[in-house]
Short mmCIF file of C-alpha atoms in Angstrom, two decimals:
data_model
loop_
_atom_site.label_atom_id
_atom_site.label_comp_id
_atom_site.label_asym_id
_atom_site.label_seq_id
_atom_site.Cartn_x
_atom_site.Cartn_y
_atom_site.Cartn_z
CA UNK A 15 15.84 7.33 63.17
CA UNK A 16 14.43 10.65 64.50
CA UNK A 17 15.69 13.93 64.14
CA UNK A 18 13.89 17.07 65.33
CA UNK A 19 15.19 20.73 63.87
CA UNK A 20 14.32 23.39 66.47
CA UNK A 21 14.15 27.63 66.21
CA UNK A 22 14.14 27.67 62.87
CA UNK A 23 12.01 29.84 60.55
CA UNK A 24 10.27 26.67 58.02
CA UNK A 25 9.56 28.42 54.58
CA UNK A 26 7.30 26.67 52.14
CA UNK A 27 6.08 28.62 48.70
CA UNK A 28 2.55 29.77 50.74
CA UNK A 29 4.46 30.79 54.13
CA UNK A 30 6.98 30.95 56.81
CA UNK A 31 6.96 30.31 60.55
CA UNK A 32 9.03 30.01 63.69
CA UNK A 33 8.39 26.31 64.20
CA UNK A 34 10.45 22.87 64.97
CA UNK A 35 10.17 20.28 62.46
CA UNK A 36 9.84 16.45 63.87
CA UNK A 37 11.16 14.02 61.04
CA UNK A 38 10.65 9.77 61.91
CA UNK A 39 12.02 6.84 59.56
CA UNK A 40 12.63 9.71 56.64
CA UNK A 41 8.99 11.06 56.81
CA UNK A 42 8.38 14.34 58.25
CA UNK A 43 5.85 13.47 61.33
CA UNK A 44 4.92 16.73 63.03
CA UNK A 45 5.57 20.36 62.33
CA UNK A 46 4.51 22.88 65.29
CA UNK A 47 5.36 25.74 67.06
CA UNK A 48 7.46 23.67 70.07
CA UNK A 49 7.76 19.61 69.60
CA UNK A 50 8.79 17.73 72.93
CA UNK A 51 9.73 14.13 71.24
CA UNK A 52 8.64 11.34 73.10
CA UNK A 53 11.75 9.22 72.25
CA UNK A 54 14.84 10.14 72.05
CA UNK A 55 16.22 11.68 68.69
CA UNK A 56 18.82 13.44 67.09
CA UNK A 57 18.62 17.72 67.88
CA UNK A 58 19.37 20.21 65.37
CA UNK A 59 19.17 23.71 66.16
CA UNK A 60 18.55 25.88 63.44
CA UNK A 61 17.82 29.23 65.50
CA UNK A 62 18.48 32.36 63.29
CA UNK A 63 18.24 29.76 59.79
CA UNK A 64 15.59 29.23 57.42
CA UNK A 65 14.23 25.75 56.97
CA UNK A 66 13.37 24.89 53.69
CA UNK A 67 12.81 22.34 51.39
CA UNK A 68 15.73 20.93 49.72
CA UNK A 69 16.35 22.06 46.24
CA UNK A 70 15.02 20.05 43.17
CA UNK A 71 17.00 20.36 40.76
CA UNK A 72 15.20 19.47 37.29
CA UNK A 73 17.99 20.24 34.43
CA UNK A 74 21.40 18.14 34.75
CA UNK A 75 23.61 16.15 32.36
CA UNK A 76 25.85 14.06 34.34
CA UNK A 77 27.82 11.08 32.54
CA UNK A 78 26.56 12.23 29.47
CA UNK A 79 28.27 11.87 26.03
CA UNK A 80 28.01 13.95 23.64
CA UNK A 81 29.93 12.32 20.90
CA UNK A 82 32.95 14.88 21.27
CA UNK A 83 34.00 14.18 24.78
CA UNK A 84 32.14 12.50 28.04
CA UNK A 85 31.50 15.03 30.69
CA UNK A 86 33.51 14.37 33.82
CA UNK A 87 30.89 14.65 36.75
CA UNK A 88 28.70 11.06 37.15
CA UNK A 89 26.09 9.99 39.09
CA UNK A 90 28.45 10.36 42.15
CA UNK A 91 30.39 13.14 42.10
CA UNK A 92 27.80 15.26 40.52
CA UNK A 93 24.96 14.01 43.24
CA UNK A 94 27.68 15.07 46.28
CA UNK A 95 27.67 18.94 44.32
CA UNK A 96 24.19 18.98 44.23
CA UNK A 97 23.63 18.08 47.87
CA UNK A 98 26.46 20.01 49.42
CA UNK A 99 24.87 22.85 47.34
CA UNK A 100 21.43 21.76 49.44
CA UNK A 101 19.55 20.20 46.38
CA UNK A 102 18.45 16.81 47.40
CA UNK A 103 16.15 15.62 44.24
CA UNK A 104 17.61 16.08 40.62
CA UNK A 105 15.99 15.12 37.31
CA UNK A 106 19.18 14.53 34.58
CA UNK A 107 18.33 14.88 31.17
CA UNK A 108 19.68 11.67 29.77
CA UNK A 109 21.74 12.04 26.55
CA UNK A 110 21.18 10.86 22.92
CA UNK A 111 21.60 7.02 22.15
CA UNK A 112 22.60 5.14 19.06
CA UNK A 113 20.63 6.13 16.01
CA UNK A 114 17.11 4.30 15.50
CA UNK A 115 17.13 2.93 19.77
CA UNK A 116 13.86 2.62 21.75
CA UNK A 117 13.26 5.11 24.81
CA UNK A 118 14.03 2.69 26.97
CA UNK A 119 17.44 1.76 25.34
CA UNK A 120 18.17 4.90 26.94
CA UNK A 121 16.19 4.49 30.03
CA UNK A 122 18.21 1.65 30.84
CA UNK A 123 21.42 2.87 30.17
CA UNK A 124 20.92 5.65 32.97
CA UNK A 125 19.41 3.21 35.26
CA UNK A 126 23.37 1.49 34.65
CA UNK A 127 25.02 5.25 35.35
CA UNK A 128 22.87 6.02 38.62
CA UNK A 129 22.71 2.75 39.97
CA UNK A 130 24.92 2.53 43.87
CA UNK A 131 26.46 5.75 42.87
CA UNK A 132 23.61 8.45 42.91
CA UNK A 133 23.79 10.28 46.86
CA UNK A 134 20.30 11.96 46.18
CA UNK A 135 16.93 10.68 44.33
CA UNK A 136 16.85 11.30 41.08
CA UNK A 137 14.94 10.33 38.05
CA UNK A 138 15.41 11.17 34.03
CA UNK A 139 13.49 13.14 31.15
CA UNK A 140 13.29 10.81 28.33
CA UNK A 141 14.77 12.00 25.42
CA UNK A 142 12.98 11.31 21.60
CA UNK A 143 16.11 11.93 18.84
CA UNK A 144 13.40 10.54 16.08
CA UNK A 145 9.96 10.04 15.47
CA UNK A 146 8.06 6.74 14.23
CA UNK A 147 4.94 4.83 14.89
CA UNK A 148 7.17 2.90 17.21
CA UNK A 149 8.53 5.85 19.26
CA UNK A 150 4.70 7.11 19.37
CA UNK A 151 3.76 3.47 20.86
CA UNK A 152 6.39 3.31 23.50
CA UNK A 153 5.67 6.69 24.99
CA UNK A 154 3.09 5.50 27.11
CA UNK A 155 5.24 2.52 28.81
CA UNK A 156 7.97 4.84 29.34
CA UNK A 157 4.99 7.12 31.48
CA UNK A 158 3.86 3.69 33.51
CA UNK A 159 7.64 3.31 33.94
CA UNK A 160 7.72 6.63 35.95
CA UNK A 161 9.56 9.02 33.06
CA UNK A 162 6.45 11.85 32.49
CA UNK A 163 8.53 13.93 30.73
CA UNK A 164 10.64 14.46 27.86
CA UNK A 165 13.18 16.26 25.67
CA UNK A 166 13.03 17.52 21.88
CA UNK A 167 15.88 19.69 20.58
CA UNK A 168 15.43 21.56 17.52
CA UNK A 169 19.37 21.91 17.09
CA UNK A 170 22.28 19.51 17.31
CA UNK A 171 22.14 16.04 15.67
CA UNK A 172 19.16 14.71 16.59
CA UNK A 173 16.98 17.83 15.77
CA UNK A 174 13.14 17.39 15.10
CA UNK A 175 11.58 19.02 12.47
CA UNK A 176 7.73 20.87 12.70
CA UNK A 177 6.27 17.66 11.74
CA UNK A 178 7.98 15.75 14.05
CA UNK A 179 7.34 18.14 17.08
CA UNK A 180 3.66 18.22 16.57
CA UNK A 181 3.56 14.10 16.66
CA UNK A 182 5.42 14.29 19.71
CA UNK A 183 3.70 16.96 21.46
CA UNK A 184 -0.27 14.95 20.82
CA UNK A 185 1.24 12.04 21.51
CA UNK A 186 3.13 13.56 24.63
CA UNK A 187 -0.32 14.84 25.56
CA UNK A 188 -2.18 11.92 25.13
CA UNK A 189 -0.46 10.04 27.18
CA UNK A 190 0.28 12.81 30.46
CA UNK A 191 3.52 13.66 30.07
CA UNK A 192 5.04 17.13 29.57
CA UNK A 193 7.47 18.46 26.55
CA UNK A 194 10.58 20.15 27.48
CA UNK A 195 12.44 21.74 24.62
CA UNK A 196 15.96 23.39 23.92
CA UNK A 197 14.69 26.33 21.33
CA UNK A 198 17.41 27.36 19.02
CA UNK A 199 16.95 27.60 15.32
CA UNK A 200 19.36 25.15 13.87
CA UNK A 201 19.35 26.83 10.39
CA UNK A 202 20.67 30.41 11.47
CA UNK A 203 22.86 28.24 13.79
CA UNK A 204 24.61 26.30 10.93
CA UNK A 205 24.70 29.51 8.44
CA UNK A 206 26.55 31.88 10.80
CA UNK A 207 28.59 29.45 12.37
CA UNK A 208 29.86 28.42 8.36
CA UNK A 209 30.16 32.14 7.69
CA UNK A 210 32.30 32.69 11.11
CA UNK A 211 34.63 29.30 10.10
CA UNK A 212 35.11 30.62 6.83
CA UNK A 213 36.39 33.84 7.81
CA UNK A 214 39.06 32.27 10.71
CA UNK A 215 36.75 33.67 13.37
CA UNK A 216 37.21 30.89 15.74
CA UNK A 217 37.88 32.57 19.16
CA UNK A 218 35.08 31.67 21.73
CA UNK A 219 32.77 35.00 21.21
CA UNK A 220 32.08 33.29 18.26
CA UNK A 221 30.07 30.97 19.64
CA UNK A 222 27.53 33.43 21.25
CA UNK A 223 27.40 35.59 18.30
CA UNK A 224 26.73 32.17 16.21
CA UNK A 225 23.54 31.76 18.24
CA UNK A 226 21.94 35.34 18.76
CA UNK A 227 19.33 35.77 20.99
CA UNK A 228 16.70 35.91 17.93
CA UNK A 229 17.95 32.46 17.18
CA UNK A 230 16.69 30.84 20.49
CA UNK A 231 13.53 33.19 20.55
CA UNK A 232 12.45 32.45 17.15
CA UNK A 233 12.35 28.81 18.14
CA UNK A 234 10.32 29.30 21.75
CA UNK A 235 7.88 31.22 19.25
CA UNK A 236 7.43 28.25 17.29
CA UNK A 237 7.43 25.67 20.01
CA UNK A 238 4.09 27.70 21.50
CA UNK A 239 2.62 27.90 18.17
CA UNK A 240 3.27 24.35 17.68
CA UNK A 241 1.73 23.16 20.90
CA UNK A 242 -0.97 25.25 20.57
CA UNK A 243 -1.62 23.51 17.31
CA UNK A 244 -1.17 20.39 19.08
CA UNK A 245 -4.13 20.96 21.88
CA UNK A 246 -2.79 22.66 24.04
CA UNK A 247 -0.23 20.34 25.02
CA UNK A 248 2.23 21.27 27.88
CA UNK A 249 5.33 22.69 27.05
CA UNK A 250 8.41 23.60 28.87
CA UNK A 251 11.17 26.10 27.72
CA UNK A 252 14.52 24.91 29.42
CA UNK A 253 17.28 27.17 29.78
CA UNK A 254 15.66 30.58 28.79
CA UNK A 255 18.35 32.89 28.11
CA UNK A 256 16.71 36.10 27.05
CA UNK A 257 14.44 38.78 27.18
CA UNK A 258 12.71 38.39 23.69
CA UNK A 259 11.71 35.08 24.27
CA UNK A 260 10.51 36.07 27.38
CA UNK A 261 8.39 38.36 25.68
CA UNK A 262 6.79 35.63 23.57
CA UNK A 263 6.49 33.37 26.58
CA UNK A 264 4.34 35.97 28.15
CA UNK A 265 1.95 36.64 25.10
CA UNK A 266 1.38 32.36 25.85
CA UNK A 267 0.77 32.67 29.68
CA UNK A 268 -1.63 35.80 28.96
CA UNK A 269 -4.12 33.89 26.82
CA UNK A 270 -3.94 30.65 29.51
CA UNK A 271 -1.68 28.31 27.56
CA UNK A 272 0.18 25.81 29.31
CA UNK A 273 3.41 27.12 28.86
CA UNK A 274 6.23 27.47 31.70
CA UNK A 275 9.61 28.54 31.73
CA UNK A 276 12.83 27.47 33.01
CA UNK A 277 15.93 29.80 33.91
CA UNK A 278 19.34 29.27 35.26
CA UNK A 279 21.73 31.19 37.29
CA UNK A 280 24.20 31.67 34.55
CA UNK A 281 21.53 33.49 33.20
CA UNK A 282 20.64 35.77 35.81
CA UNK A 283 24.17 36.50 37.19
CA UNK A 284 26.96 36.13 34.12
CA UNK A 285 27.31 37.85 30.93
CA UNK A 286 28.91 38.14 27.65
CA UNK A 287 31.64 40.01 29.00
CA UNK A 288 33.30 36.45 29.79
CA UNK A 289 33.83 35.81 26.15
CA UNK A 290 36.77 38.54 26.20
CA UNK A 291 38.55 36.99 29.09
CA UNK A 292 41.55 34.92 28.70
CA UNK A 293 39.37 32.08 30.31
CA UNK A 294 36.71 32.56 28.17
CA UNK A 295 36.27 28.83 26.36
CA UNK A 296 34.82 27.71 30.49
CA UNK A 297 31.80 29.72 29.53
CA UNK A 298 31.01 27.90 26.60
CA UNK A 299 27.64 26.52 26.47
CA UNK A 300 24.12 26.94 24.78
CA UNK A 301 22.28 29.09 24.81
CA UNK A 302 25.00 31.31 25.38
CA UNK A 303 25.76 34.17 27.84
CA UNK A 304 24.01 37.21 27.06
CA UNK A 305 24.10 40.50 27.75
CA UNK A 306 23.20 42.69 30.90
CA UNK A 307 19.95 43.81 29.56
CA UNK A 308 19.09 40.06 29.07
CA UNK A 309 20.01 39.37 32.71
CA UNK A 310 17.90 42.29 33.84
CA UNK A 311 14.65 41.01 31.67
CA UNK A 312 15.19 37.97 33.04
CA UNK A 313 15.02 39.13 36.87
CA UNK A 314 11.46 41.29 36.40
CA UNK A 315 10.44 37.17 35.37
CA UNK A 316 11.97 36.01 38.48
CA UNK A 317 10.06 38.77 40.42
CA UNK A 318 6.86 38.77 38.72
CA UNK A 319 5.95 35.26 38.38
CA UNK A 320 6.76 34.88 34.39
CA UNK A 321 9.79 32.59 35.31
CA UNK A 322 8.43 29.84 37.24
CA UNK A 323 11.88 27.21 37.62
CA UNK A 324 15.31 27.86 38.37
CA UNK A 325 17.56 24.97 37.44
CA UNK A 326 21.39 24.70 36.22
CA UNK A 327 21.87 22.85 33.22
CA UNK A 328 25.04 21.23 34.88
CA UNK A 329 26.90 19.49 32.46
CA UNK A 330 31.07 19.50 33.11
CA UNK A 331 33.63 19.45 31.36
CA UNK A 332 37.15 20.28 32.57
CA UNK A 333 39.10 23.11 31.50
CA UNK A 334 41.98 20.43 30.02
CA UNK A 335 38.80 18.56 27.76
CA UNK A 336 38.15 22.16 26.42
CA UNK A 337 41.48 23.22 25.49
CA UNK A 338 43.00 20.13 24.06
CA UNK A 339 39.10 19.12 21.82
CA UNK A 340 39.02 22.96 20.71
CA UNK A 341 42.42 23.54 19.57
CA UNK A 342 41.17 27.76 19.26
CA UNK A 343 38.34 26.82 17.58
CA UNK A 344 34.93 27.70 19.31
CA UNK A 345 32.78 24.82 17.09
CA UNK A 346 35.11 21.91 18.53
CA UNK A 347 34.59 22.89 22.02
CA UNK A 348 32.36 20.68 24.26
CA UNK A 349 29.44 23.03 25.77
CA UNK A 350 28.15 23.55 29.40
CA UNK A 351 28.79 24.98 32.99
CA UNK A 352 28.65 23.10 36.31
CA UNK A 353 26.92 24.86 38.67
CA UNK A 354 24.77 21.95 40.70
CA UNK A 355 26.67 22.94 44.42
CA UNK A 356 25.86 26.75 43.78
CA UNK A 357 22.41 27.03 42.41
CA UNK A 358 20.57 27.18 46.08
CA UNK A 359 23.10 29.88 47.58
CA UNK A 360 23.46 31.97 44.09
CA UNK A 361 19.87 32.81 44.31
CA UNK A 362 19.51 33.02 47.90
CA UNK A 363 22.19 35.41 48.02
CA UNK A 364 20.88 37.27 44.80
CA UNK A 365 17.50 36.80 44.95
CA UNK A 366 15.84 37.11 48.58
CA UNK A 367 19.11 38.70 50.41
CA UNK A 368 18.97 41.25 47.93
CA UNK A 369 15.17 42.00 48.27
CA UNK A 370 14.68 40.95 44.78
CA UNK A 371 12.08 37.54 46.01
CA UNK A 372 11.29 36.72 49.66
CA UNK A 373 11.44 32.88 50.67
CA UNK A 374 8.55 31.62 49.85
CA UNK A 375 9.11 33.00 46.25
CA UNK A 376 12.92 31.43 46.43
CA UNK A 377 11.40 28.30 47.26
CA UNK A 378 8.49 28.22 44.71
CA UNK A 379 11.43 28.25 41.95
CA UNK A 380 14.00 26.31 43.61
CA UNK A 381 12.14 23.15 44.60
CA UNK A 382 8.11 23.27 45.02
CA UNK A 383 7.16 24.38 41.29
CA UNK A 384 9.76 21.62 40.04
CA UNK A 385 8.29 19.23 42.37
CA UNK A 386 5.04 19.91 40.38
CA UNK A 387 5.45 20.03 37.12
CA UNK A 388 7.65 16.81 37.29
CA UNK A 389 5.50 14.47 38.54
CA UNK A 390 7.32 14.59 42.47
CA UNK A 391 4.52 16.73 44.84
CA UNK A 392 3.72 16.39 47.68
CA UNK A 393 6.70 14.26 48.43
CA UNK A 394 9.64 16.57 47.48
CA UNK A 395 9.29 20.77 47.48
CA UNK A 396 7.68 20.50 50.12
CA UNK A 397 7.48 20.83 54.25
CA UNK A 398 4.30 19.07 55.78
CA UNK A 399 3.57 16.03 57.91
CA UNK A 400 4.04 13.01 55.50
CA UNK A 401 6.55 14.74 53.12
CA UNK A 402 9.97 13.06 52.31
CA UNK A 403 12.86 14.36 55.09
CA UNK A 404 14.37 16.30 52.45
CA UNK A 405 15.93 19.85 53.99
CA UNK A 406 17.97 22.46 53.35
CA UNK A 407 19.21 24.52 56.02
CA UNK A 408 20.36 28.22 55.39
CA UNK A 409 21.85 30.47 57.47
CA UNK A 410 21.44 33.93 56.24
CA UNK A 411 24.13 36.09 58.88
CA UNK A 412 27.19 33.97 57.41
CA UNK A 413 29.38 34.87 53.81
CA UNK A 414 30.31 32.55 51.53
CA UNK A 415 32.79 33.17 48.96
CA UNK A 416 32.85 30.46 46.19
CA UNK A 417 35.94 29.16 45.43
CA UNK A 418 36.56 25.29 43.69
CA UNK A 419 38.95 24.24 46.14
CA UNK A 420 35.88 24.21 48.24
CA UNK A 421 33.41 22.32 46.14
CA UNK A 422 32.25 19.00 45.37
CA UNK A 423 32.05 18.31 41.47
CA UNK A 424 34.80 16.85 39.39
CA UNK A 425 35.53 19.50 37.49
CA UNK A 426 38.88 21.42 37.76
CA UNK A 427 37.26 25.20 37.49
CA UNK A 428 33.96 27.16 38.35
CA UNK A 429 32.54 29.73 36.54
CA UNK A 430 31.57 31.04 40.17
CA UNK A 431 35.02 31.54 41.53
CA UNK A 432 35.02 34.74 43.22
CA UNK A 433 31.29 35.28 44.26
CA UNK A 434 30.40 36.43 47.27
CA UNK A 435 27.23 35.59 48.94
CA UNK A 436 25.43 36.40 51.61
CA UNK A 437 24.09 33.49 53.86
CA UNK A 438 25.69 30.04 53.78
CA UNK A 439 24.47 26.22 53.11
CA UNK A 440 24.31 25.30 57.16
CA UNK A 441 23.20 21.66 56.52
CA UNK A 442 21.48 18.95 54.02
CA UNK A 443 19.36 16.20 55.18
CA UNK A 444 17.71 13.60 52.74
CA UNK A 445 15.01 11.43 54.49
CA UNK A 446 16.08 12.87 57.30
CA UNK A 447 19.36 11.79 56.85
CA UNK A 448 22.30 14.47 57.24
CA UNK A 449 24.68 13.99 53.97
CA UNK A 450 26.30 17.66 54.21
CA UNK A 451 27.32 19.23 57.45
CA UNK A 452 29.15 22.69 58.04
CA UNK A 453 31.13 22.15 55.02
CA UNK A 454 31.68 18.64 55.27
CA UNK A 455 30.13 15.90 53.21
CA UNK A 456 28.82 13.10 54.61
CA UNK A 457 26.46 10.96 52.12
CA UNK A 458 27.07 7.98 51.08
CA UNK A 459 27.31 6.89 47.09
CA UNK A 460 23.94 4.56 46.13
CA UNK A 461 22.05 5.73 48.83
CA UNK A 462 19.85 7.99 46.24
CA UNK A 463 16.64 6.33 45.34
CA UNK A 464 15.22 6.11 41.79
CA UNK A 465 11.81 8.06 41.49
CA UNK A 466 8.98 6.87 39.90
CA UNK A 467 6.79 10.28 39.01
CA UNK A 468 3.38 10.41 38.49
CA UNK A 469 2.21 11.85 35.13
CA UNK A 470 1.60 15.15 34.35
CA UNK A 471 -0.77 17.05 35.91
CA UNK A 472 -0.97 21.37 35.57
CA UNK A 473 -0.23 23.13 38.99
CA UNK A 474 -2.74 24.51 40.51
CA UNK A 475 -2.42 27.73 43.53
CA UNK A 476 -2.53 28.41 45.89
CA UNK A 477 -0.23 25.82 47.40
CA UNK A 478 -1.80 22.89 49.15
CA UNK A 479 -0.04 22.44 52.37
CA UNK A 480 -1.88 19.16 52.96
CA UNK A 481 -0.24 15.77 52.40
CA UNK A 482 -1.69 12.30 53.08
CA UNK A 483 0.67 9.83 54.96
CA UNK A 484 2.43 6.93 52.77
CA UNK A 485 -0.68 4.12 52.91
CA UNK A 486 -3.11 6.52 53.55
#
C-alpha cells in the first residue's frame, strides 16, 4: 500500500516546506521536494493545503461511568469524531473502578471497551483512586505494560489527600512515568456548593460559581509545591482553565521545574456567558467556563510558549441524560463537553488563521508536544522518514461552519454549533490509510491499534527531525 501526497506545504513543530510526502506499508518512506514513485501508488494532491501531522489527542473519556450516568460516545463513535476532526492518536483517561481494585483491574476493563471498536490508536492514563503499599508496587508493571502516565484528582470521590499525592508523585517518579492532575480544591467545592443547595440556587451558573477560579488555582499551587517536595517529579496540569493558575504555573517553569500545562478549546473560545442561556446545562463541566479575561490569559500562554498541549477533555453526554439526571438542579447534572471532531479546526481557525500561532506552533500543541510527553515520539507528532502514516490534511481557502448534523460523535448537541472557521479538514490518513475523506468517513471500527508508550522522558528542543526506521 503506497500513497504519495504531492504540492503540499508539510509543517512539523521546527518547519514547513513545499514538499511531497511518500508513505509505504503505513511508514512514511521519503519526504522531498518532488518524489517520482517507482511503483505504482495511490496520488493525493494536496496543492494549496498544509500537511501535518495528525492530531494527538491526550485528554478523552469515552465509555466512561461516572456513577450518575455512562457517557454516550465509546471507543467507536468517539474514535470516528476524533478522526473526522483529523486527530489520529488519542490517550482516554480511563474512569474510576470499584473501591480497593488494582491498576490493572482498570487497565483491563478499557482494553474490553477499545478492543475491535477503536478507528484510531489509542492508549490510557492509569488512574490511582487510593494509595497503599500495593498500589505503590504495581506502578511499575503498569509502566512495562505501556501506561507511563497517570491521573490523581483532588476532587470528586476518589480524591487524594497531600499525603497521598506525595507517595504517588516519588513513586510515579521512580518508576518514569508522569502525574497528570485535575486541580480543584474539594473543600471550597463542597462548602459553596452546600451553601448554594441550601439557598434553592440550583440553576446551572451555580455550578461555575461553586468552583471559582481560586478554587482550581489554589490546587495547581499545591500540586507544584507538592512535586517539588517530591524531587522534582513531573507533573501535568490537565484542563487549565484560568489565568491565576497560569500565573503560578509560570513562577514553576521560571525556576526549571518540570511542570507543563494542558488547555482546551472550551477554554480558549467559550465563556461564562453560556450559563445564562436557555441551553445552558450542555456547558456543564469542570473546571467550568470562565470569563473573557480568562480566555484572553489563556491565549498570551498559547502564544508565548507557557501552554504547551491543547487537548479536549471529551466526555458526552446527551442533552436528554442532562435534563432528565438534573431535574433543575446543577449538582445532579453529569459534567463534560464533546469536542474530539473540532479540536484540530477550532484552533486552526483561531489560532494560526487568525495570526495568533503559525503552523509549526499549531502543531507543537496539537500533536508533537503530546507525542512527547506521553511516551509516543518519534512515531506519532511527527513527519519524517520512518514515522507512522498518520496525516492531517488542511485546507486553509475553504469555511467551515460547525453544525451537529454534520459530525461524527453520538451525542445529540455541540457546544460548537454555529462557529465559523476558516480552513477545512480536507482529509485523514492513519498508516497511510485514508479513514476521512471530503466529509465522508471511511475507517473502519477495530482497526485502531493499542499503544504501548515508552516511559517518561522530559522533552528536549529544538525538535529532532531524525527518526530511525522500525528494526533499525
Amino acid at each position: 500500500m503506497r500513497v504519495l501526497i504531492k504540492n503540499g506545504t508539510v509543517v512539523n513543530a521546527d518547519g514547513k516546506a513545499k514538499q511531497d510526502l511518500l508513505i509505504e506499508s503505513g511508514i512514511i518512506r521519503q519526504i522531498a521536494d518532488h518524489i517520482s514513485p517507482e511503483l505504482p501508488c495511490e496520488v493525493i494532491d494536496a496543492d494549496g493545503c498544509y500537511v501535518m501531522p495528525g492530531g494527538v489527542d491526550v485528554h478523552t473519556h469515552f465509555n466512561i461511568d461516572t456513577g450518575m450516568a455512562r457517557s454516550c460516545d465509546d471507543f467507536f463513535t468517539g474514535t470516528r469524531a476524533a478522526a473526522c476532526g483529523g486527530t489520529t492518536t488519542i490517550i482516554d483517561h480511563m474512569g474510576f473502578g470499584p473501591a480497593g481494585c488494582k491498576l490493572h483491574h482498570q487497565l483491563e476493563v478499557y482494553h474490553g471497551y477499545a478492543a475491535h471498536k477503536a478507528v484510531i490508536d489509542y492508549s490510557f492514563h492509569g488512574v490511582i483512586q487510593h494509595i497503599n503499599h500495593a498500589i505503590l508496587d504495581e506502578i511499575p508493571m503498569m509502566v512495562e505494560a505501556g501506561i507511563s502516565s497517570f491521573k490523581l484528582y483532588l476532587t470528586y470521590q476518589y480524591k487524594l489527600n497531600d499525603d497521598e499525592v506525595l507517595q504517588a508523585l516519588r513513586r510515579l517518579h521512580q518508576a518514569g512515568a508522569l502525574t497528570t492532575v485535575h486541580p480543584e480544591n474539594d473543600a471550597v467545592i463542597h462548602r459553596k456548593r452546600l451553601e448554594f443547595l441550601a439557598a434553592g440556587k440550583t440553576a446551572p451558573k451555580y455550578h461555575a460559581l461553586s468552583r471559582p477560579e481560586e478554587c482550581e488555582a489554589e490546587a495547581i499551587a499545591r500540586m507544584i509545591n507538592l512535586a517539588k517536595l517530591s524531587g522534582d517529579a513531573p507533573l501535568y496540569i490537565v484542563h487549565l482553565s484560568n489565568g491565576l493558575g497560569l500565573d503560578y504555573l509560570r513562577l514553576a517553569q521560571a525556576r526549571h521545574q518540570p511542570v507543563w500545562v494542558e488547555t482546551c478549546p472550551q477554554y480558549l473560545l467559550l465563556d461564562d456567558r453560556c450559563y445564562d442561556r436557555e441551553d445552558a446545562l450542555n456547558y456543564l463541566l469542570s473546571p467550568p467556563l470562565r470569563n473573557a479575561r480568562n480566555n484572553d490569559a489563556l491565549w498570551c500562554g498559547i502564544s508565548d510558549g507557557a501552554v504547551d498541549v491543547v487537548a479536549t477533555d471529551h466526555c458526552t453526554f446527551s442533552h436528554a441524560q442532562r435534563q432528565q439526571l438534573s431535574g433543575g438542579d446543577f449538582s445532579r447534572c453529569p459534567n463534560g463537553l464533546p469536542g474530539v471532531e473540532n479540536r484540530l479546526l477550532l484552533m486552526f481557525s483561531h489560532g494560526v488563521m487568525s495570526g495568533r500561532i503559525s503552523p509549526e506552533r499549531f502543531v507543537a500543541l496539537t500533536s508533537a508536544t503530546p507525542a512527547k510527553l506521553f511516551g509516543l515520539w518519534p512515531q506519532k507528532g511527527l513527519l519524517a522518514p520512518g514515522a507512522d502514516g498518520d496525516i492531517v490534511i488542511i485546507d486553509p481557502r475553504q469555511r467551515t461552519t460547525i453544525r451537529h448534523a454534520d459530525l461524527h460523535d453520538n451525542a445529540d448537541y455541540s457546544p460548537w454549533e454555529g462557529f465559523a472557521c476558516q480552513g477545512t479538514i480536507r482529509q485523514t490518513l492513519s498508516h497511510g490509510r485514508v479513514i476521512y475523506n471530503d466529509g465522508v468517513f471511511t475507517g473502519v471500527a477495530g482497526q485502531g491499534r493499542f499503544l504501548r508508550r515508552k516511559p517518561f522522558s522530559a522533552p528536549t528542543s529544538p525538535v529532532d527531525g531524525s527518526v530511525s526506521l522500525p528494526g533499525q
